[in-house]
Coordinates of C-alpha atoms and ligand atoms in Angstrom, one line a residue:
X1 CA 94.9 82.6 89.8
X2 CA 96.4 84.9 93.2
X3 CA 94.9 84.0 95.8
X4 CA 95.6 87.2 99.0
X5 CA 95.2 86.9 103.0
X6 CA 98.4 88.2 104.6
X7 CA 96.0 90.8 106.9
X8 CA 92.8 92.0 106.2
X9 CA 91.8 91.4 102.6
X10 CA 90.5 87.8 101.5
X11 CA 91.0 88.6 97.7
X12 CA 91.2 86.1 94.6
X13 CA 91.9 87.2 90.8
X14 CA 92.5 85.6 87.5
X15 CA 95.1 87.3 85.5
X16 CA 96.2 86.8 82.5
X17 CA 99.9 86.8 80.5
X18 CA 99.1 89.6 78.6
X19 CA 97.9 91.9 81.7
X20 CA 94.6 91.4 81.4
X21 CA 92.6 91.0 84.8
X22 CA 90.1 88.4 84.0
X23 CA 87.6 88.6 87.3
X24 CA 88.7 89.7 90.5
X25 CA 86.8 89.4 94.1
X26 CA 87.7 91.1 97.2
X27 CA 86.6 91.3 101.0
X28 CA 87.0 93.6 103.3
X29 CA 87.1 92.7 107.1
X30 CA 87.2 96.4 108.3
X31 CA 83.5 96.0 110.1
X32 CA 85.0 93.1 112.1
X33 CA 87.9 94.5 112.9
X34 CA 86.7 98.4 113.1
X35 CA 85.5 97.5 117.4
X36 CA 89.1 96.9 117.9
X37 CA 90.8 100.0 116.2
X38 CA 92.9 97.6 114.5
X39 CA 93.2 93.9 113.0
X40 CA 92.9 91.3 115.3
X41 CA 94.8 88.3 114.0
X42 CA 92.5 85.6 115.5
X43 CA 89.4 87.4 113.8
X44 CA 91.3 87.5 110.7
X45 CA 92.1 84.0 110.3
X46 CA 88.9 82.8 111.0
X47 CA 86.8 85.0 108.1
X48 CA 89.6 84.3 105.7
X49 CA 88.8 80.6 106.0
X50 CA 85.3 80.7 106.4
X51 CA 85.4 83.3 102.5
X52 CA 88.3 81.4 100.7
X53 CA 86.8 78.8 99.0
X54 CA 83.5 80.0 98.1
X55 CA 85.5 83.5 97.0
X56 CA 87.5 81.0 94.5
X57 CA 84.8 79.2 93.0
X58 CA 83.0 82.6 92.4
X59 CA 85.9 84.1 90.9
X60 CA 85.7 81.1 88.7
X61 CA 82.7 81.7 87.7
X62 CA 82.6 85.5 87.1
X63 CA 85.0 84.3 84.6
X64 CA 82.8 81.4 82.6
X65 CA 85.8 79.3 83.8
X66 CA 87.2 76.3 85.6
X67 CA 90.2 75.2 87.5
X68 CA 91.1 73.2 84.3
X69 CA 91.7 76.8 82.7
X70 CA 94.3 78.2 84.9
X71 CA 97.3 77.7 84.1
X72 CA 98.7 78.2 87.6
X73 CA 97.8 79.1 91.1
X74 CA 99.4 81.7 93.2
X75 CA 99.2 82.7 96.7
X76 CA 100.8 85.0 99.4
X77 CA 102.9 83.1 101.2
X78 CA 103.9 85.6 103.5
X79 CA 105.5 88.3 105.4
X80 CA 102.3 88.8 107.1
X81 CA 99.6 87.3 109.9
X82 CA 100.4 84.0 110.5
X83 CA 97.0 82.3 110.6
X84 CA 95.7 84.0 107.3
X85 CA 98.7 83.4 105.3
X86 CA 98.5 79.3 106.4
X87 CA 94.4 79.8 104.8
X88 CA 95.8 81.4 101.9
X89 CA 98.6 78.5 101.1
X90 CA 97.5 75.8 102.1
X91 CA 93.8 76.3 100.1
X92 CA 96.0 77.3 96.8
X93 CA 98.1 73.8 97.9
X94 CA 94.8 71.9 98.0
X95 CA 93.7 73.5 94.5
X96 CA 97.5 72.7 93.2
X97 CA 97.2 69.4 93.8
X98 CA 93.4 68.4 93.0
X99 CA 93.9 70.1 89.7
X100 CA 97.5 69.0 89.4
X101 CA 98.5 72.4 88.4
X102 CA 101.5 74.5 89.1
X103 CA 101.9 76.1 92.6
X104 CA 103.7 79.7 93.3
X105 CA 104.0 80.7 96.7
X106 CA 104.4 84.9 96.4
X107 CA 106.4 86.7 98.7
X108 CA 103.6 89.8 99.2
X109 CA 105.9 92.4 99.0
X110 CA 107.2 91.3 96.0
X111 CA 103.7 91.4 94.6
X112 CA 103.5 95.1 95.7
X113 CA 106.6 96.0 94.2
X114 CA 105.6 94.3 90.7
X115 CA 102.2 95.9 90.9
X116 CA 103.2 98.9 88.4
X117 CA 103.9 96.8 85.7
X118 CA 100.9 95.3 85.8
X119 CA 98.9 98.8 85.2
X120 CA 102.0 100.0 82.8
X121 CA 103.3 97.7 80.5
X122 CA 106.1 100.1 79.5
X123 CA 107.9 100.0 82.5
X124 CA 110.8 97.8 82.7
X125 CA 114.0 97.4 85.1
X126 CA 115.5 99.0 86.9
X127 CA 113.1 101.0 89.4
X128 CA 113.2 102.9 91.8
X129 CA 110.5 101.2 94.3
X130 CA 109.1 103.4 97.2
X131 CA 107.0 100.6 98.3
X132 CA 105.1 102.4 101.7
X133 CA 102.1 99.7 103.9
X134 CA 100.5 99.3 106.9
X135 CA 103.5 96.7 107.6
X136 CA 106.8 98.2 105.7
X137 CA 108.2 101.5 104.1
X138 CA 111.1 100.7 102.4
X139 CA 112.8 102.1 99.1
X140 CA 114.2 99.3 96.7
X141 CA 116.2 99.1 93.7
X142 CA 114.2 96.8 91.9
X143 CA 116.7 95.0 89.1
X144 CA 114.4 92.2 87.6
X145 CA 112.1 89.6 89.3
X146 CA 113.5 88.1 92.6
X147 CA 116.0 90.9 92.3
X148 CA 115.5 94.1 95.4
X149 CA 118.1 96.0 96.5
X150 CA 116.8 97.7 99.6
X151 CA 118.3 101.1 100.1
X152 CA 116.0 102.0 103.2
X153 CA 113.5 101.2 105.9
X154 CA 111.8 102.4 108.6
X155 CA 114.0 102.2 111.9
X156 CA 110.3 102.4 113.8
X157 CA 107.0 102.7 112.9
X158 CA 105.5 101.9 108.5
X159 CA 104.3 105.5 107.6
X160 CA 100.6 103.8 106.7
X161 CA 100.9 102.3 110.6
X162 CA 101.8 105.9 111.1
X163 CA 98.9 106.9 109.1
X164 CA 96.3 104.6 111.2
X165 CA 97.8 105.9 114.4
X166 CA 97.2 109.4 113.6
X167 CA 93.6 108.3 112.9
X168 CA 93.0 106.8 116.0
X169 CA 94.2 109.4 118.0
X170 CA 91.7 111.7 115.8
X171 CA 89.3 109.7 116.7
X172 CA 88.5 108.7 112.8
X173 CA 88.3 104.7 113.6
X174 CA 90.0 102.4 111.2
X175 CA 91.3 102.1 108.5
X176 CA 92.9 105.4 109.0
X177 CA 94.8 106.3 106.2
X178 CA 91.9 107.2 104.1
X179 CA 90.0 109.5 106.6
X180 CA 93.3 110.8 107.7
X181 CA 93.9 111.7 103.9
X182 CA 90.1 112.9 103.4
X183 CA 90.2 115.3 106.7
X184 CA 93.8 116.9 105.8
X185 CA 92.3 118.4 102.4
X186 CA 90.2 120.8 104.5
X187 CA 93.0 121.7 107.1
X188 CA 95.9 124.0 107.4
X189 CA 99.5 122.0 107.1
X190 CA 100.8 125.1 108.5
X191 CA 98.9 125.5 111.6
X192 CA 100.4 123.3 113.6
X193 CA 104.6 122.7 114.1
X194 CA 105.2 118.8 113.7
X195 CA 108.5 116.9 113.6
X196 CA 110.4 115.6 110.5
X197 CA 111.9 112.6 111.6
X198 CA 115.7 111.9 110.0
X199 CA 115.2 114.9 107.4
X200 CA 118.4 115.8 106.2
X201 CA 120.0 112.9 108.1
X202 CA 122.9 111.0 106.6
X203 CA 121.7 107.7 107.5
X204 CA 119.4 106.6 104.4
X205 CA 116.3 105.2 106.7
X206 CA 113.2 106.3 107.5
X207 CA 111.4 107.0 111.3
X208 CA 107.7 107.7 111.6
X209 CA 107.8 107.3 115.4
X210 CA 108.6 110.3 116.8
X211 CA 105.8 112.4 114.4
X212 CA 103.1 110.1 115.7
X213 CA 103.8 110.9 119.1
X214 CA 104.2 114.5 118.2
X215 CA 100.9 114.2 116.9
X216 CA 99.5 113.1 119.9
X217 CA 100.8 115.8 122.2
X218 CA 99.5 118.0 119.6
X219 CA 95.6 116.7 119.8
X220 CA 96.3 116.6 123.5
X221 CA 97.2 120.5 124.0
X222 CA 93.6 121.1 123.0
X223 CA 94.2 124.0 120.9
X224 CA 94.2 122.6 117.5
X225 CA 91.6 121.9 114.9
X226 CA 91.7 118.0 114.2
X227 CA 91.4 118.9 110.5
X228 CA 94.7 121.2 111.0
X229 CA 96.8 118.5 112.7
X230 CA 95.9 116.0 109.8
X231 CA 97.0 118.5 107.4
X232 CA 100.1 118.8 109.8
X233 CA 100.9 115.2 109.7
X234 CA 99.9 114.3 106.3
X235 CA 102.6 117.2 105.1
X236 CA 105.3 116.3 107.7
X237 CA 105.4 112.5 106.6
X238 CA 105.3 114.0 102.7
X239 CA 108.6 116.1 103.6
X240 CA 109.9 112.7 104.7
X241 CA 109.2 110.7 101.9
X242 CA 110.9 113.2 99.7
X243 CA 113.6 113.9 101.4
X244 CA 114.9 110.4 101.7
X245 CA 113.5 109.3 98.4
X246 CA 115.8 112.2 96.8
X247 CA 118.7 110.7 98.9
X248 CA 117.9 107.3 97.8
X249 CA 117.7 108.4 94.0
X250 CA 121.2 109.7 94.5
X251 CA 122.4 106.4 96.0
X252 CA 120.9 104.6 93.4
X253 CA 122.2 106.3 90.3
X254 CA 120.7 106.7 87.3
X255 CA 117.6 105.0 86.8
X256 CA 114.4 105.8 84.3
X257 CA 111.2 105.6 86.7
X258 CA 110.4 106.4 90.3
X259 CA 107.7 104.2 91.1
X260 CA 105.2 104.1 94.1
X261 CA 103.3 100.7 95.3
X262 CA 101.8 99.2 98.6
X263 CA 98.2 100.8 100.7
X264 CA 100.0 104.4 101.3
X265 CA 100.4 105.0 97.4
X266 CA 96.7 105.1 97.5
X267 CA 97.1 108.6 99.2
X268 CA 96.4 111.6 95.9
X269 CA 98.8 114.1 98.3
X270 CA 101.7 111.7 98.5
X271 CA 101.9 110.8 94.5
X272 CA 101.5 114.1 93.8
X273 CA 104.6 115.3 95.8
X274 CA 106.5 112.1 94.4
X275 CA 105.5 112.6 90.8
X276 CA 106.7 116.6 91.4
X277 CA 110.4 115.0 92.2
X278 CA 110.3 112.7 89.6
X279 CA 109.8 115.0 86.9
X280 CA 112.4 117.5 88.6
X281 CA 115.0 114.7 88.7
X282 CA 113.9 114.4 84.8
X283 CA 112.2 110.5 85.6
X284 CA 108.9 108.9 84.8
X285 CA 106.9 108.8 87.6
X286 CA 105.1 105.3 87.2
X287 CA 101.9 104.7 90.1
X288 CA 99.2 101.4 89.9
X289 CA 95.6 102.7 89.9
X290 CA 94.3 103.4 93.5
X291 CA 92.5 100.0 94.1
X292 CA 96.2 98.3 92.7
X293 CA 98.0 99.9 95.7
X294 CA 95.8 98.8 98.5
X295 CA 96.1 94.4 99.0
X296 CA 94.4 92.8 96.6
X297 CA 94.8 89.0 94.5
X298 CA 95.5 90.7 91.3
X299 CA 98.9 91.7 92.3
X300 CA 99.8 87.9 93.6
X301 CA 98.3 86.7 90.9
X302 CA 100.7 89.3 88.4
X303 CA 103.9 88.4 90.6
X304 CA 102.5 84.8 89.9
X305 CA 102.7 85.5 86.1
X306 CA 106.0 86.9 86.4
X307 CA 107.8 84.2 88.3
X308 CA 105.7 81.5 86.4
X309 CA 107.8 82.9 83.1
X310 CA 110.8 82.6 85.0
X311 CA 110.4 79.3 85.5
X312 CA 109.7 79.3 89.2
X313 CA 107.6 76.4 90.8
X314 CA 106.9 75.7 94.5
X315 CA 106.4 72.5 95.9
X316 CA 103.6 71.1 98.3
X317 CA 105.8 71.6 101.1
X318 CA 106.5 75.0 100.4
X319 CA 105.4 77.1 104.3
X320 CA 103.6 80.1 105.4
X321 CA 106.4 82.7 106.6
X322 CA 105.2 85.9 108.9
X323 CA 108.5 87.3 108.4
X324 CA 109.9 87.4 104.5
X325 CA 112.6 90.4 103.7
X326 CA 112.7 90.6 100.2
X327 CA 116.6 91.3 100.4
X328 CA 117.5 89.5 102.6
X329 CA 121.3 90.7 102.1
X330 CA 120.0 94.4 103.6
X331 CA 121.7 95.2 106.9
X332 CA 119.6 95.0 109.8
X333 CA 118.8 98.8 110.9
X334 CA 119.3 100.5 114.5
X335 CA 115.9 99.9 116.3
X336 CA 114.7 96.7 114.0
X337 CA 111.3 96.9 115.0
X338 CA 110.3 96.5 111.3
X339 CA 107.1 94.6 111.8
X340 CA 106.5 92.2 109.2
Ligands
KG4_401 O1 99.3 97.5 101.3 P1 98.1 97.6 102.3 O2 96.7 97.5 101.8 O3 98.3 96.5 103.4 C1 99.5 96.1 104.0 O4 100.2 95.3 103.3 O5 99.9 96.7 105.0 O6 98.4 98.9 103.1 C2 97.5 99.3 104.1 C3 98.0 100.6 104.7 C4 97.2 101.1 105.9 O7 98.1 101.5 106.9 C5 96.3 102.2 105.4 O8 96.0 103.2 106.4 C6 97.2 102.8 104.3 O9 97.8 101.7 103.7 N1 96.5 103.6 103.4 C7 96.6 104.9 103.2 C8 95.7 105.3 102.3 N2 95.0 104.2 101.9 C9 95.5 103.2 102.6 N3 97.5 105.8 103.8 C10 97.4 107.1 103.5 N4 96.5 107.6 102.6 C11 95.6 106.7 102.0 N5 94.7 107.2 101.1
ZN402 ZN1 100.1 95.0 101.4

């Protein structure tokens, strides 16, 4: 069993070994959080904990099973909002122990970046890992569970908080990246000039910062279609990705796959572009189904699956982190804002 609530998804799955998803249940909080153009921790906390439980026992019983079944329960245990990860943990604690079954605390990046082989059970280690969120936007070397080699991050903004901002200041509410994705397909990339942050640049990072403001001095001049500036960003923060992913593949050496995972992989426009350089650089291109990218349980409970056959157990006093780099050898980059 995963159990997910590091933001705005209460989620719970039942996976099995073999890569089967069993039953899976997932809420959305977007209507509470929608009058506040963005989450509001608080408000989050509070619906995880009022939709855990009864999410698990339905889960359960979409199934036809019982707690006795699973063989193990996992749950995020962070980076993310405080308050929902401590729901999260400390109700996949209280199942733990009144079952007596193993506990797995999941770092939730790490069930992002295992994700794709979940959907593809061909792909094996090493990958190259652009794993893009509302939170993070980072490209890993992913060696083997519990094994990341980060090779860049964002020195500013996430490029799917990037994504949001650009929908706010379109006016297109939240969550953004969607409508932002939706609204570029009828506008014209070229018609308006935007930024490309670090393209080119020698440092291996990433910097979404400067094209979100860019994008709002360009709604503010008035002269552009919203639909045109969409296009504009959506194609600026594509020229981005690939640039630095092509740099990263170069720093990486040769590897088999380029895979894509987290909310922003979700995006057609991006995978498109990413599985274009792939193939150029003569590697599979390897990308979970759409609903696999956004936050869901089935991840955790896959990352659970994979560290369960490793071995790995957590005890009861295992605790809720909002902050959880998943190499935590990477050097800390000029700026560090990198939200959790
Ligand atoms: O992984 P995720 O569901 O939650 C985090 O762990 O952050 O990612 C959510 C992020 C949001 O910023 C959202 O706007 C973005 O992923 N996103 C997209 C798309 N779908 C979700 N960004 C661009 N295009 C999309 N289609
Ligand atoms: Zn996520």
């Amino acid at each position: 069993m995963g159990i997910e609530s590091s933001c705005d998804e209460t989620a719970v799955a039942l996976v099995t070994g073999d890569r089967t998803i069993i039953a899976q249940r997932i809420a959305s909080q977007d209507e509470a959080h929608r009058p506040y153009g963005g989450v509001v921790p608080e408000i989050a906390a509070r619906a995880h904990s009022e939709r855990l439980a009864p999410m698990v026992a339905a889960t359960l019983a979409d199934a036809g099973l019982t707690l006795d079944d699973v063989d193990a329960i996992a749950a995020t245990a962070g980076p993310g909002l405080i308050g929902g990860v401590m729901v999260g943990l400390v109700t996949a604690k209280a199942l733990a122990m009144a079952a007596d079954k193993p506990l797995i605390a999941v770092n939730h990046l790490e069930g992002h970046a295992l994700s794709p082989r979940l959907a593809d059970a061909t792909l094996g280690f090493p990958y190259l890992l652009l794993l893009a969120s509302g939170g993070h936007c980072q490209l890993l070397l992913v060696s083997g569970v519990g094994r990341y080699t980060r090779l860049a991050t964002t020195i500013d903004d996430a490029l799917g908080e990037a994504f949001d901002k650009t929908a706010k200041i379109l006016g297109l509410g939240y969550p953004g990246g969607p409508a932002v994705e939706r609204l570029a397909a009828t506008g014209d990339a070229k018609a308006v000039r935007l930024p490309r942050p670090l393209l080119g640049s020698a440092e291996p990072h990433f910097s979404f910062a400067g094209l979100k403001s860019a994008v709002l001095r360009a709604k503010q001049a008035g002269i552009h279609a919203d639909a045109d500036i969409a296009a504009a960003f959506q194609q600026a923060a594509i020229d981005c990705v690939i640039d630095r992913t092509k740099r990263a593949m170069a720093a990486a050496g040769p590897v088999d796959a380029l895979v894509v995972a987290g909310g922003v992989a979700a995006n057609r426009a991006i995978r498109a572009a990413l599985e274009g350089l792939a193939t150029a650089q003569g590697m599979r291109f390897v990308a979970p189904p759409l609903a696999l990218c956004t936050d869901n349980a089935a991840m955790i409970a896959w990352a659970g699956v994979e560290k369960f056959n490793r071995g790995d157990r957590d005890t009861l006093d295992v605790v809720a982190r909002p902050r959880w780099p998943l190499d935590p050898a990477a050097e800390p980059v000029r700026g560090a804002g990198v939200k959790a």
